[in-house]
Every structure is written in structure tokens, then in C-alpha cells.
mmCIF file of C-alpha atoms and ligand atoms in Angstrom:
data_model
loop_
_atom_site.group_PDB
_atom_site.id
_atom_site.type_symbol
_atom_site.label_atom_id
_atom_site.label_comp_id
_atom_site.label_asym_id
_atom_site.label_seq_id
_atom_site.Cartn_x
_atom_site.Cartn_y
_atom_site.Cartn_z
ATOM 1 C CA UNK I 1 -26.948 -154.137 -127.162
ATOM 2 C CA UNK I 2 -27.890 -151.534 -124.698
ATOM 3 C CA UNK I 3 -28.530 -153.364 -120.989
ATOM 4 C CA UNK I 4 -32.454 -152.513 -119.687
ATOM 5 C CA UNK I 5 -33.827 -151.864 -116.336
ATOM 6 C CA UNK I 6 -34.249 -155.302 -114.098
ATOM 7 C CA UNK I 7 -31.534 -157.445 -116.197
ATOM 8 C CA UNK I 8 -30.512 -159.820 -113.907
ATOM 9 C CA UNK I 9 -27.057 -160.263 -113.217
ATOM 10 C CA UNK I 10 -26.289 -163.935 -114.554
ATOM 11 C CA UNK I 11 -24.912 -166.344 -111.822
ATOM 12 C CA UNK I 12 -21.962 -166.819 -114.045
ATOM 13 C CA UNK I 13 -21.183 -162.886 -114.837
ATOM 14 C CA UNK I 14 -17.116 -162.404 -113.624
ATOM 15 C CA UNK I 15 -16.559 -159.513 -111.382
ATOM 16 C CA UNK I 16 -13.614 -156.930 -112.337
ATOM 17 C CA UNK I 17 -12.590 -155.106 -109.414
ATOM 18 C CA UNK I 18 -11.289 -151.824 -108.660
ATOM 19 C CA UNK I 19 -10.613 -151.247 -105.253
ATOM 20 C CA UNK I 20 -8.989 -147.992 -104.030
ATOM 21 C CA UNK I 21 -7.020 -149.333 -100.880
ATOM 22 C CA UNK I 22 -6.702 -145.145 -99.857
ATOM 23 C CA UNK I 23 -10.322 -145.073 -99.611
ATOM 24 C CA UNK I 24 -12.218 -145.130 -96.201
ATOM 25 C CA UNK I 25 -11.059 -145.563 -92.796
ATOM 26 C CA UNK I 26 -10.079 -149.627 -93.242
ATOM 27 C CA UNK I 27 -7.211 -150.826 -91.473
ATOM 28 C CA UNK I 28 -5.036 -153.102 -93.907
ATOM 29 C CA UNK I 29 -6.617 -155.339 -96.164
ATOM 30 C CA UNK I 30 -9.611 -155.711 -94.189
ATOM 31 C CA UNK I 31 -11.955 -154.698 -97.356
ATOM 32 C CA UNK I 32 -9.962 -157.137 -99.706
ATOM 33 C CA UNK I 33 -10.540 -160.286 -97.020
ATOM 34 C CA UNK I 34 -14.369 -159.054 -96.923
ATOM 35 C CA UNK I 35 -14.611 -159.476 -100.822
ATOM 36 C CA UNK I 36 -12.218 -162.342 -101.236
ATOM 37 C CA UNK I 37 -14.443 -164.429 -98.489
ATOM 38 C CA UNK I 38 -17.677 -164.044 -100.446
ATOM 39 C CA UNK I 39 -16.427 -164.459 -103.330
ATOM 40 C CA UNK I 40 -14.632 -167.595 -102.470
ATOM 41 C CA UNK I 41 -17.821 -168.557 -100.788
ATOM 42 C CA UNK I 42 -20.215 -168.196 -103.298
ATOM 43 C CA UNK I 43 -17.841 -169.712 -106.365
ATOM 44 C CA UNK I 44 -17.763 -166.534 -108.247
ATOM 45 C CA UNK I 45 -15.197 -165.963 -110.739
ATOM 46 C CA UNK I 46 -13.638 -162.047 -110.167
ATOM 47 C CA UNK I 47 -10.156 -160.371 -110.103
ATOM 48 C CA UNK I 48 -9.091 -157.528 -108.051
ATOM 49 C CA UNK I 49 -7.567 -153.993 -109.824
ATOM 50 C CA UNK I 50 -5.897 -152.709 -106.759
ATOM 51 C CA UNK I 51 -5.191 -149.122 -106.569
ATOM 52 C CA UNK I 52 -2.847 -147.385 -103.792
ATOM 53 C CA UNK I 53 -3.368 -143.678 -105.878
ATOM 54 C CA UNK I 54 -6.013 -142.003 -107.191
ATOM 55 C CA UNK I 55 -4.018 -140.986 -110.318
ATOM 56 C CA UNK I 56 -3.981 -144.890 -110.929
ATOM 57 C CA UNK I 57 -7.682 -145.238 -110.666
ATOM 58 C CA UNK I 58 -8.255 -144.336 -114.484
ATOM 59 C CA UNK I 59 -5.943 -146.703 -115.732
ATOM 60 C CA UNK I 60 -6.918 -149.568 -113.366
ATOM 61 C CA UNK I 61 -10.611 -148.874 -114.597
ATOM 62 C CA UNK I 62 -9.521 -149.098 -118.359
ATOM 63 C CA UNK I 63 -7.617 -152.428 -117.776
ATOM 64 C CA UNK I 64 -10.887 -154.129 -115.494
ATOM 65 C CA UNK I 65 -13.496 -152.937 -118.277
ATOM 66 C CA UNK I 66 -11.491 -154.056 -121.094
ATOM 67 C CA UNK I 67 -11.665 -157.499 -119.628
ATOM 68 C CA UNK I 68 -15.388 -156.940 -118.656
ATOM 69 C CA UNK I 69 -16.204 -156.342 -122.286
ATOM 70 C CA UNK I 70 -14.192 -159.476 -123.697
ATOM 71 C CA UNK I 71 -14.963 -161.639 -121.043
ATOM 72 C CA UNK I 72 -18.916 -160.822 -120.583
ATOM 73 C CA UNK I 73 -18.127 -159.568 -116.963
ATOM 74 C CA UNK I 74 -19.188 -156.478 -114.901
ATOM 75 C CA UNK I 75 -16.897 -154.053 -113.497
ATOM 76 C CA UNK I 76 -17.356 -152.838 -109.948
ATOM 77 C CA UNK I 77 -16.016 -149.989 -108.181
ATOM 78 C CA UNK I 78 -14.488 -150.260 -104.753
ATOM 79 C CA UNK I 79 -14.144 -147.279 -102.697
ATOM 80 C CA UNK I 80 -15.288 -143.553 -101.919
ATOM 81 C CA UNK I 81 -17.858 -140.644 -104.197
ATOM 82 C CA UNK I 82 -14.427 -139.949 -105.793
ATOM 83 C CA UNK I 83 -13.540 -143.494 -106.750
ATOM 84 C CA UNK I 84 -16.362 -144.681 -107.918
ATOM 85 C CA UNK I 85 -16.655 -141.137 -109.802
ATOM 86 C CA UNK I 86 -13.939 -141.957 -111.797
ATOM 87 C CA UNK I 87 -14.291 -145.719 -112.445
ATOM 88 C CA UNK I 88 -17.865 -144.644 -114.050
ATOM 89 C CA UNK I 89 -16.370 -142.019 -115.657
ATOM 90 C CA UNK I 90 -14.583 -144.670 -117.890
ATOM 91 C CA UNK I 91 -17.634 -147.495 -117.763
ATOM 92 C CA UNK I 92 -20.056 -145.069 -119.415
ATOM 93 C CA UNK I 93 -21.494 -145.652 -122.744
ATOM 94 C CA UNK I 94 -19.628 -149.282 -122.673
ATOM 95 C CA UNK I 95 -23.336 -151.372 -122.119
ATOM 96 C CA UNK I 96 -21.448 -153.020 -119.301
ATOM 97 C CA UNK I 97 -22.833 -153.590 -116.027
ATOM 98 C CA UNK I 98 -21.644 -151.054 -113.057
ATOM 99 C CA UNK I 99 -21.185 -152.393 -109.504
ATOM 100 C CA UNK I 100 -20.667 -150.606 -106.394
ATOM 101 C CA UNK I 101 -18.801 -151.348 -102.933
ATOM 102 C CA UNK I 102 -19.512 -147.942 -101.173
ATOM 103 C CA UNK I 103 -16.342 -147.290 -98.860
ATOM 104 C CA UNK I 104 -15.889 -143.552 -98.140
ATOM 105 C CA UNK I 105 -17.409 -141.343 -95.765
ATOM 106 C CA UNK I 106 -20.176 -139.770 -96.959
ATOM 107 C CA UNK I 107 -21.743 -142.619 -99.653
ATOM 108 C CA UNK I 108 -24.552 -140.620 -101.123
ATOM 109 C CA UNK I 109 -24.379 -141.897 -104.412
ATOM 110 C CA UNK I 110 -24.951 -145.945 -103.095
ATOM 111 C CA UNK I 111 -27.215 -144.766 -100.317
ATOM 112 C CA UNK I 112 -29.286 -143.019 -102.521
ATOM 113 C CA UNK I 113 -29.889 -146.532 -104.409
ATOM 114 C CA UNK I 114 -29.808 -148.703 -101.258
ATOM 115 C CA UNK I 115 -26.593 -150.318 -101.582
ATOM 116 C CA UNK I 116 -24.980 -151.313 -97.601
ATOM 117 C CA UNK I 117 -22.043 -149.504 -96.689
ATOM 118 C CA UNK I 118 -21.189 -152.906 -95.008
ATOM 119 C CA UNK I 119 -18.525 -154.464 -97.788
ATOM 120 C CA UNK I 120 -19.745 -158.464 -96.771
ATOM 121 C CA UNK I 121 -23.295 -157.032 -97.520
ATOM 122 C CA UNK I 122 -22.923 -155.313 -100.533
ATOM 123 C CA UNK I 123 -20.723 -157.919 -102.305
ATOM 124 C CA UNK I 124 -22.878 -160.515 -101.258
ATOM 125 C CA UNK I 125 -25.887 -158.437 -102.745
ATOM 126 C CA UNK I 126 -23.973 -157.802 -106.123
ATOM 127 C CA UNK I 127 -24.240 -161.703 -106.448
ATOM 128 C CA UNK I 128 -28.303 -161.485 -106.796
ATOM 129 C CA UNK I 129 -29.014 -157.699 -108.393
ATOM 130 C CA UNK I 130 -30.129 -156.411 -111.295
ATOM 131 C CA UNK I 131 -29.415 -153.343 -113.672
ATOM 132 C CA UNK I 132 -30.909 -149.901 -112.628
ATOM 133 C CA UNK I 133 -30.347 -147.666 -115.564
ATOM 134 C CA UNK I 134 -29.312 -143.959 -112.890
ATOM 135 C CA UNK I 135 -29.214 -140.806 -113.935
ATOM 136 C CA UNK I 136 -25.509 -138.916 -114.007
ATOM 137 C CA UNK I 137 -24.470 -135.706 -114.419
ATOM 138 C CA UNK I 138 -21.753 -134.400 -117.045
ATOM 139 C CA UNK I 139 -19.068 -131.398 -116.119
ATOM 140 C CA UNK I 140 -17.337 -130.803 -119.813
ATOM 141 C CA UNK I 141 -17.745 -134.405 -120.370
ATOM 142 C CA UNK I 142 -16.594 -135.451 -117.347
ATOM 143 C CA UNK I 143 -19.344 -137.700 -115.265
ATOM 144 C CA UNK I 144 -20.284 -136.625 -111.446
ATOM 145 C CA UNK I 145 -22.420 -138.788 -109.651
ATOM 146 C CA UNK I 146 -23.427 -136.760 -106.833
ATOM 147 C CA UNK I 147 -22.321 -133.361 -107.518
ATOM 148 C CA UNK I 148 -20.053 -130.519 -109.028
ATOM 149 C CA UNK I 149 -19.096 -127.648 -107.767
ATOM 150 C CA UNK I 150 -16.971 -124.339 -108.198
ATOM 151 C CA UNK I 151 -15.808 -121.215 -106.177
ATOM 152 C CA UNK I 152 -15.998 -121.569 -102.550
ATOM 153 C CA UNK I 153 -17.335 -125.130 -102.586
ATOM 154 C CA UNK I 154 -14.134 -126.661 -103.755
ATOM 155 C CA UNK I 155 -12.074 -124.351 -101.367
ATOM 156 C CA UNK I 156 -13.541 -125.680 -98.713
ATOM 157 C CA UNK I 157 -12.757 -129.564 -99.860
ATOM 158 C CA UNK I 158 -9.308 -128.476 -100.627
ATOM 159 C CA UNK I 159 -8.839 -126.999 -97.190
ATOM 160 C CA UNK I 160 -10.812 -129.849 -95.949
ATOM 161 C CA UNK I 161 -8.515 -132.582 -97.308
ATOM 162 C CA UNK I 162 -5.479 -130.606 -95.905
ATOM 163 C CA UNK I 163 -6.666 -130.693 -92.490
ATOM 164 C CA UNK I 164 -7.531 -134.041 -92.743
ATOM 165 C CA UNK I 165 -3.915 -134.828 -93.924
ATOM 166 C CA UNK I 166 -2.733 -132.816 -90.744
ATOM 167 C CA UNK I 167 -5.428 -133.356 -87.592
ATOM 168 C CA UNK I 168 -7.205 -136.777 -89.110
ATOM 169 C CA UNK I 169 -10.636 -137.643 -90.510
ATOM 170 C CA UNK I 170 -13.021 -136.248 -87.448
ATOM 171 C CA UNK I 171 -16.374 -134.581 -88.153
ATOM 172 C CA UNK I 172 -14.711 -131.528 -85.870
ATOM 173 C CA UNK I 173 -11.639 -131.258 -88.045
ATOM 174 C CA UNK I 174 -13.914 -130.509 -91.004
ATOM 175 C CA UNK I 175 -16.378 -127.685 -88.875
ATOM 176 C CA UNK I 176 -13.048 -125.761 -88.349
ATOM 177 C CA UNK I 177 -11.494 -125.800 -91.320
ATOM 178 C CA UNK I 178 -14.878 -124.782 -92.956
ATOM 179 C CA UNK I 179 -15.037 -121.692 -90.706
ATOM 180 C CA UNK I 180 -11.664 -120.877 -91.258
ATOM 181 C CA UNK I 181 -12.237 -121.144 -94.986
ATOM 182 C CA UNK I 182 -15.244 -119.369 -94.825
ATOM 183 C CA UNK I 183 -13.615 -116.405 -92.910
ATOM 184 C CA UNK I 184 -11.422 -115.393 -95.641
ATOM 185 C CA UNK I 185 -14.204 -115.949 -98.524
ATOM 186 C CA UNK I 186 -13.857 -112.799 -100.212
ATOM 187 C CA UNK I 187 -13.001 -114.112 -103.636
ATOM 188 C CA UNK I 188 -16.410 -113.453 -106.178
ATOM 189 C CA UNK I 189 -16.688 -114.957 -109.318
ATOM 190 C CA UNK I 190 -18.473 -112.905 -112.099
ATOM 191 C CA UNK I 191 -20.860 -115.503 -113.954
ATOM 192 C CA UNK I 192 -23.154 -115.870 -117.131
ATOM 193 C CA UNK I 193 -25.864 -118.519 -117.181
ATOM 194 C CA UNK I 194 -27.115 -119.623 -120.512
ATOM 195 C CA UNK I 195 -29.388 -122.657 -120.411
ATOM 196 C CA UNK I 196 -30.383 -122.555 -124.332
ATOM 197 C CA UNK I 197 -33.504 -120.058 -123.792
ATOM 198 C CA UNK I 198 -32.264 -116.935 -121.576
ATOM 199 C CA UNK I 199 -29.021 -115.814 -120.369
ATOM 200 C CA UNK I 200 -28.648 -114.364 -116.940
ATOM 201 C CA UNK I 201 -25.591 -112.546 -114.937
ATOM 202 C CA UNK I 202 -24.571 -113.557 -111.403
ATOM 203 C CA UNK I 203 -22.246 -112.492 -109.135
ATOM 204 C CA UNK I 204 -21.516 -115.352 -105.866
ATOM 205 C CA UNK I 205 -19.000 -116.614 -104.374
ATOM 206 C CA UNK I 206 -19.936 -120.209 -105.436
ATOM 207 C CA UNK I 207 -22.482 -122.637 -107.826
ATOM 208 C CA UNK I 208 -22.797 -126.277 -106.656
ATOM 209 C CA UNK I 209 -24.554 -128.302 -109.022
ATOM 210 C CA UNK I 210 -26.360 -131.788 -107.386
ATOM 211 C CA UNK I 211 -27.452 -135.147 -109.234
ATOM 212 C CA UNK I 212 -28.129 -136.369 -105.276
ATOM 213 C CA UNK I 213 -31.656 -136.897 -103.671
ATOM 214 C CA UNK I 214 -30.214 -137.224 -100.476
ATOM 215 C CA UNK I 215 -27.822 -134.723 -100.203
ATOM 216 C CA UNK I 216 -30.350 -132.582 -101.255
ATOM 217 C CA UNK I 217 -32.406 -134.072 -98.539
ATOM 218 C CA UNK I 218 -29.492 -133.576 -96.117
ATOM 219 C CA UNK I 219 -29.214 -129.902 -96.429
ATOM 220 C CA UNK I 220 -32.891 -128.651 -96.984
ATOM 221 C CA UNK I 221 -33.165 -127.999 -100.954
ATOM 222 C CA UNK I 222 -36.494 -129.066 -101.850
ATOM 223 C CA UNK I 223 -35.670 -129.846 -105.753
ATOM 224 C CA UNK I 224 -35.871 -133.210 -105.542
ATOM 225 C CA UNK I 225 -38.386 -133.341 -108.366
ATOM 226 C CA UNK I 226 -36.537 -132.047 -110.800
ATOM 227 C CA UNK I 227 -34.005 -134.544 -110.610
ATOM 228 C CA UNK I 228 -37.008 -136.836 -110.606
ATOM 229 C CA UNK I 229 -38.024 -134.629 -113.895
ATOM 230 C CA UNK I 230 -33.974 -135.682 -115.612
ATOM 231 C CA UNK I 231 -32.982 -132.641 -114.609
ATOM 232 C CA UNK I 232 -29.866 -131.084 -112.296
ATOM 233 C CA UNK I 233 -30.609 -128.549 -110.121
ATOM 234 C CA UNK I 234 -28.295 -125.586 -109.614
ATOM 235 C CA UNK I 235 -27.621 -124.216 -106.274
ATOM 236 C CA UNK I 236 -25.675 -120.953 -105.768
ATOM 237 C CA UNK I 237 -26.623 -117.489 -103.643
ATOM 238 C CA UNK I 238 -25.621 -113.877 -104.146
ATOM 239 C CA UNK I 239 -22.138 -112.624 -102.340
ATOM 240 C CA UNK I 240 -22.146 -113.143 -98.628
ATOM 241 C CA UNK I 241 -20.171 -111.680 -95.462
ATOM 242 C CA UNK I 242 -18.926 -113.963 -93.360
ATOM 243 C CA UNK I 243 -21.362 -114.283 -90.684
ATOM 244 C CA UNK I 244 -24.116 -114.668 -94.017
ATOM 245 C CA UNK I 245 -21.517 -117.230 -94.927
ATOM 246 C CA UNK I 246 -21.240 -118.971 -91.465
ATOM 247 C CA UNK I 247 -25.703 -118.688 -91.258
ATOM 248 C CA UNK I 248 -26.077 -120.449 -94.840
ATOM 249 C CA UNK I 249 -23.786 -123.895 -93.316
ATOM 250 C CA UNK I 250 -25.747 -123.857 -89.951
ATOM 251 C CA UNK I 251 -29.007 -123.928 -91.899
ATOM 252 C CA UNK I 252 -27.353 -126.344 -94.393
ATOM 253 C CA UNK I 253 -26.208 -128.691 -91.122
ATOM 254 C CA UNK I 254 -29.998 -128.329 -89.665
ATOM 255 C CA UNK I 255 -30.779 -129.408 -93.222
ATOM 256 C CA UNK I 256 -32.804 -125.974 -93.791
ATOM 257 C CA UNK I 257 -30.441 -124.256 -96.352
ATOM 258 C CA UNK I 258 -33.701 -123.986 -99.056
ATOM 259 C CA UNK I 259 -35.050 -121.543 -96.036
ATOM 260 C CA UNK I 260 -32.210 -118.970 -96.578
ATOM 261 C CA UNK I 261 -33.268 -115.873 -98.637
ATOM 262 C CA UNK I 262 -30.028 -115.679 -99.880
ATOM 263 C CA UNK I 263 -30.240 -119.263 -101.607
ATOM 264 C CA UNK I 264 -31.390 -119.738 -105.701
ATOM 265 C CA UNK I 265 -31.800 -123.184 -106.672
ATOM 266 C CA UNK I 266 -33.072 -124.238 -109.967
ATOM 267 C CA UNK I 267 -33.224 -127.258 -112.323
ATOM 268 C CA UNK I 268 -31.914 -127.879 -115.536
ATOM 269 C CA UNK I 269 -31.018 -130.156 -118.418
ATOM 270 C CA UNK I 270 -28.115 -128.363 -119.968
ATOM 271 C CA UNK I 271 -26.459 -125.502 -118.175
ATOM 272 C CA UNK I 272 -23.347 -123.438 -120.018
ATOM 273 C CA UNK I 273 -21.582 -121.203 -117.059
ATOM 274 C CA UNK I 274 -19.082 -118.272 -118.588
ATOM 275 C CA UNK I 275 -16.841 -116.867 -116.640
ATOM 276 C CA UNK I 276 -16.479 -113.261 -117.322
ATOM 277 C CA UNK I 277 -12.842 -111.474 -116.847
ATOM 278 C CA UNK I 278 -10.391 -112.983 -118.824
ATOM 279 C CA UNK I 279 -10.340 -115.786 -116.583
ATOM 280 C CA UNK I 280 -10.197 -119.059 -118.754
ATOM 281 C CA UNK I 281 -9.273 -121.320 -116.060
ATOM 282 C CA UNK I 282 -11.155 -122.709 -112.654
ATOM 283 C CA UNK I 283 -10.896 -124.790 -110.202
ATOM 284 C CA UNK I 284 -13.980 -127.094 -109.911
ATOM 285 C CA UNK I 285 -14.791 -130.127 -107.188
ATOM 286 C CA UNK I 286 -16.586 -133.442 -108.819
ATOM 287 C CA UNK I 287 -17.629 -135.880 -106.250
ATOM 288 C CA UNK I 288 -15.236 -134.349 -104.203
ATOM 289 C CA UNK I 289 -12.253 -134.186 -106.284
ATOM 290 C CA UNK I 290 -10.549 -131.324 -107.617
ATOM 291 C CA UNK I 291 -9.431 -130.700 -110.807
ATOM 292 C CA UNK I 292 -8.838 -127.533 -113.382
ATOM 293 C CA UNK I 293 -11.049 -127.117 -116.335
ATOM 294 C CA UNK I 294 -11.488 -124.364 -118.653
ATOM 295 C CA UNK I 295 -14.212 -122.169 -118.999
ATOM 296 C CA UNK I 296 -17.275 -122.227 -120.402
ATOM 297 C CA UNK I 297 -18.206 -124.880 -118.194
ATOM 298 C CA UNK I 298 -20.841 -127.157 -119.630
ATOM 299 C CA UNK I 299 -23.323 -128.860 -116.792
ATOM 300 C CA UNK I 300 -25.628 -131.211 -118.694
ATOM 301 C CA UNK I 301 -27.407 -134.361 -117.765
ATOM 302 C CA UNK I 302 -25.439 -137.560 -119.755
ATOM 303 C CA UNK I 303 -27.000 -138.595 -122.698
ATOM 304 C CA UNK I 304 -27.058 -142.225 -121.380
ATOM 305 C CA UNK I 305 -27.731 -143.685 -117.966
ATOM 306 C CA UNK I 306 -25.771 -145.727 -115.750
ATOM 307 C CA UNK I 307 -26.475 -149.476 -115.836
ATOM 308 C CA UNK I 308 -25.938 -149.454 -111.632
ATOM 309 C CA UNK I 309 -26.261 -153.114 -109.711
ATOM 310 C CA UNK I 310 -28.702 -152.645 -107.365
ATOM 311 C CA UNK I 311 -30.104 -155.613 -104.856
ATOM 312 C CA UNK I 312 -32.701 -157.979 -106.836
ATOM 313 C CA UNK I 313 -34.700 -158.220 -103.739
ATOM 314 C CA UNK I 314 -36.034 -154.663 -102.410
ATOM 315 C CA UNK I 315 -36.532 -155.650 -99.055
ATOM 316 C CA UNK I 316 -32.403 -156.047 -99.256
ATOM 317 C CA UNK I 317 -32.229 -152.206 -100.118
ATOM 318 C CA UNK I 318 -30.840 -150.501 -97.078
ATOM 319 C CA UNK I 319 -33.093 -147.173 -96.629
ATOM 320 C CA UNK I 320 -30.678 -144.012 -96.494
HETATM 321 N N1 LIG V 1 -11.316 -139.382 -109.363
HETATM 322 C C1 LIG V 1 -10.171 -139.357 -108.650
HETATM 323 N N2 LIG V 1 -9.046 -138.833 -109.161
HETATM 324 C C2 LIG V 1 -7.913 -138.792 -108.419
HETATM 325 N N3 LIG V 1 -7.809 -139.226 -107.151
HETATM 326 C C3 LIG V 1 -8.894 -139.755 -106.598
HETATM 327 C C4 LIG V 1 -10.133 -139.844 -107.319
HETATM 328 N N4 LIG V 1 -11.036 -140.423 -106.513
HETATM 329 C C5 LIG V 1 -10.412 -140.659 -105.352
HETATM 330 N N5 LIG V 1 -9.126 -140.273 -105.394
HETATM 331 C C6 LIG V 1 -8.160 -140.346 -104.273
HETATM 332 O O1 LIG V 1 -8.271 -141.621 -103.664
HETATM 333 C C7 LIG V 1 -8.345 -141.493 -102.228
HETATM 334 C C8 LIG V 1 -9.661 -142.083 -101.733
HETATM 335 O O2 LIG V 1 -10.756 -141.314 -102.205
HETATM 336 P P1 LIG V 1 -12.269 -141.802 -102.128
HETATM 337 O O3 LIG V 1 -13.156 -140.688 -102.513
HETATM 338 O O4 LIG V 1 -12.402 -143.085 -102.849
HETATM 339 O O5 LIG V 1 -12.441 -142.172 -100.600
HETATM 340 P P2 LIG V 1 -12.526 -141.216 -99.346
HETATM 341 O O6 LIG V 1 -11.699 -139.984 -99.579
HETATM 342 O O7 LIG V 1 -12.219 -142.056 -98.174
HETATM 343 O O8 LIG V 1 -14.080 -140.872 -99.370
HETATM 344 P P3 LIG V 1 -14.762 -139.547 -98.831
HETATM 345 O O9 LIG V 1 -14.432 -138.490 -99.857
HETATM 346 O O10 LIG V 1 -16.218 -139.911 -98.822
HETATM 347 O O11 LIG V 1 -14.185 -139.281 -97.476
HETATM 348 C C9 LIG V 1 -8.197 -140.000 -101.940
HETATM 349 O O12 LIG V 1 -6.845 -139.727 -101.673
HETATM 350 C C10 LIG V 1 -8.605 -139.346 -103.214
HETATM 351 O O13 LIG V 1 -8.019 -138.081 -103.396
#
């Protein structure tokens, strides 16, 4: 039976768990103690899925909503965009309740709904919350939360990530490697839009496609209503130079990026990209994860929504 908006979470609902430890910027076990303590606290049945690699987060997602469904539980996601990307990746369509514990660095997708980045707060609010069916986003069948992306947009995670491997997490680690990234952004991809009632040709150097009010917010695209609407919205501009390049991500940073005559954004339910060439193969970021996928690329909103825990009590929402 599908679960409907405002089912409370019953006080006797087991928790299955999966944290990523790799997520965040936690020392040790620090986010495990935080559950395990309200947890304990409270009396609440759960078991922890821990994960030390991403490439185990699938599996570990199977395992905690196989028990969910046989044991009447919920399954909750522990960790960054990406992790909790890929736990609901396997959770939708299984009418079982989706919990968050927001640990990365960016959060949109439980800021967006109000859920504290604080791990004591947000377990302790998964213990009195209620279902909020949320809109997701599908990439060839694949779910994305807050967006997907391909071209230069994934470059610059990629490069991102590798700096981050080499100079640590800092907000000035990621400026550089985005201007270095951006200097050699000569690479164009050679695109055809078909959204079921016109076809159009575009050449860029990138498309990012957002499911995210407040990333959207963040960087100055005013197509929030269309997401409002159950639509995407598609963001992408015509090639760039460099210093074009460099003008679009100071705009985006001042959170003015809709302002740049270079930018198209639209909205959409169902969106199939061709790439033109004989390329069959591209790189594409979802919630900040990269992966291959073969073209056409198929952008639609999922069928079904996401039955996301959210706080029972507004007032307990945490404003973005
Ligand atoms: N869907 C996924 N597939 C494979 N690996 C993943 C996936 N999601 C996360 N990972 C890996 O797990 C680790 C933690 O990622 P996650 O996004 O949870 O946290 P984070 O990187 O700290 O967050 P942020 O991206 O906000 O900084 C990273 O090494 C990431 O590459």
C-alpha cells in the first residue's frame, strides 16, 4: 500500500541504517556515538549498515531495505548528496519510509526539507516525523536528488575531488581548481533536445539539470516554480571563453547566474539529450558522483515520489 503525505512514523518503526563512515569531515566514530546515544536513549530498535566505500553503498542499501520491508522498518541514509543519492536510488518504488542524516558538505537535498545537519538533532527528529512524499529526478533510470549534470560540470567535480584528495577539503582548494578547470574548457559538446513536442540543436560546453530549490536559490536561477509545477529545469549556456567562463561562476557565487545573457534555463517533465558525433558514451555527475552512461540521455521527473521523514513538528524544521 502506497505510504501518503503526514503518515506518522509509528513509535515502534525499526531504523535500518546506512551510514557512509567516508562521508563528511567526522573524526572517528563520532557520527556512530551520536546515533547510537539517541537511539539507546529513546528505546528504539535500529541496526547500523556501515559502509567504508562508496562502491559498497548499493549493496549495504539492498541488505537494510530488505530487512525494512520484512520487518515493517524504515531505512535511513547516513551521509553526503552522493550517499543518500544512492541509498534512494535503491528505496524507490519499495512504499518504505526514507530517512535522512545529512553529513556532507553541501546538504541541499535535507536543507531544502528542513532536516539539521546536526546528527543528535536529526536522529532525534526521525523519532517524531512523518512521510513527505518529494519530488526526484531520473538520469536513464538512475534517481538524482539534487541534480545531474554533463560536460564541464562534472569536470570540474572530478578535478574538484582530486584536489581535495591532494590539498584537503577547504572552500579555497575548490576556487582554484575550478579556475584551473575552467582555463582549459575548450571541449564542446554538440547536443539535440527533444522534450516530446520540438527538437532543438545546441552547442555548450555543459547542461546541468536541478531538482534543488535552494541551489537554485544559491546561484540566482529564478525557476523555482517549475519545480514547484513537477517539473526539472534545465540549465546550460552557449560556448564560452574563459574569462565568459570565469564571469558565469562569479555571478553564480554572488548568486546572480540567471542575470548572465549567456545563461538558458528552462523546465521540463521529460527531457531526451542526443549527443551528435558518434559519441555514444559520456561522462555525467549525479549528486556529485560520476559515472559513464550512454547516450541518449533521458532526464525525466520519477514516476513516484519519495516517501522522505521530515520533522512532525514544523517549528523543528531548520530554515535553509
Ligand atoms: N553513489 C555513490 N557511488 C559511489 N561512491 C559514492 C556514492 N556516494 C558517495 N560515494 C563516495 O562516498 C564518499 C562520501 O561521499 P558523500 O557524498 O556521502 O559525502 P561527502 O563527499 O563528504 O559530501 P559532499 O559531496 O557534500 O562533500 C566519497 O568518497 C564518495 O565518492
Amino acid at each position: 500500500m502506497p505510504i501518503t503525505a503526514g503518515t506518522p512514523l509509528a513509535a515502534d518503526t525499526p531504523l535500518f541504517i546506512v551510514l557512509n563512515t567516508g562521508s563528511g569531515r567526522h573524526r572517528g566514530n563520532e557520527v556512530e556515538d551520536s546515533i547510537r546515544r539517541v537511539l539507546d536513549k529513546a528505546g528504539r530498535r535500529y541496526e547500523l549498515f556501515k559502509v567504508g566505500s562508496g562502491s559498497d553503498l548499493e549493496n549495504a542499501a539492498r541488505q537494510a531495505l530488505q530487512r525494512a520491508r520484512s520487518e515493517g522498518g524504515a531505512v535511513i541514509a547516513a551521509g553526503g548528496d552522493g550517499t543518500l543519492n544512492a541509498v534512494s536510488n535503491v528505496v524507490l518504488g519499495a512504499d518504505v519510509p526514507f530517512g535522512i542524516l545529512p553529513q556532507g558538505t553541501f546538504n541541499y537535498f535535507g536543507r531544502t526539507y528542513g532536516i539539521s545537519q546536526d546528527t543528535e538533532t536529526a536522529t532525534r527528529s526521525l523519532l517524531d516525523s512523518v512521510v513527505e512524499p518529494v519530488q526526484v529526478g531520473q538520469l536513464n533510470g538512475h534517481v538524482f536528488l539534487v541534480n545531474a549534470s554533463l560536460g564541464l560540470y562534472p569536470d570540474l567535480l572530478e578535478d574538484r575531488e582530486a584536489y581535495k584528495q591532494r590539498y584537503g577539503r577547504s572552500r579555497w582548494v575548490a576556487l582554484w581548481s575550478a579556475l584551473v578547470t575552467l582555463m582549459r574548457a575548450h571541449r564542446q559538446l554538440n547536443l539535440q533536445l527533444d522534450n516530446g513536442e520540438q527538437t532543438r540543436h545546441l552547442r555548450t560546453q555543459t547542461i546541468v539539470v536541478g531538482n534543488n530549490e535552494l541551489q537554485l536559490e544559491h546561484i540566482g536561477i529564478h525557476e523555482q516554480t517549475r519545480l514547484q509545477q513537477g517539473q526539472l529545469v534545465a540549465m546550460t549556456a552557449r560556448p564560452l571563453g574563459t574569462l565568459a567562463l570565469y564571469g558565469l561562476v562569479l555571478r553564480g557565487l554572488l548568486s546572480r547566474m540567471g542575470e548572465d545573457e549567456h545563461v538558458i534555463s528552462f523546465g521540463f517533465k521529460h527531457l531526451r539529450v542526443n549527443l551528435s558525433h558518434r559519441r555514444r558514451r559520456v561522462k555525467v555527475a549525479m549528486d556529485g558522483e560520476i559515472r559513464w552512461m550512454q547516450s541518449p540521455l533521458e532526464f525525466r521527473v520519477a514516476e513516484q515520489p519519495l516517501p522522505l521523514l521530515v520533522p512532525r513538528d514544523d517549528s523543528l524544521r531548520e530554515r535553509a
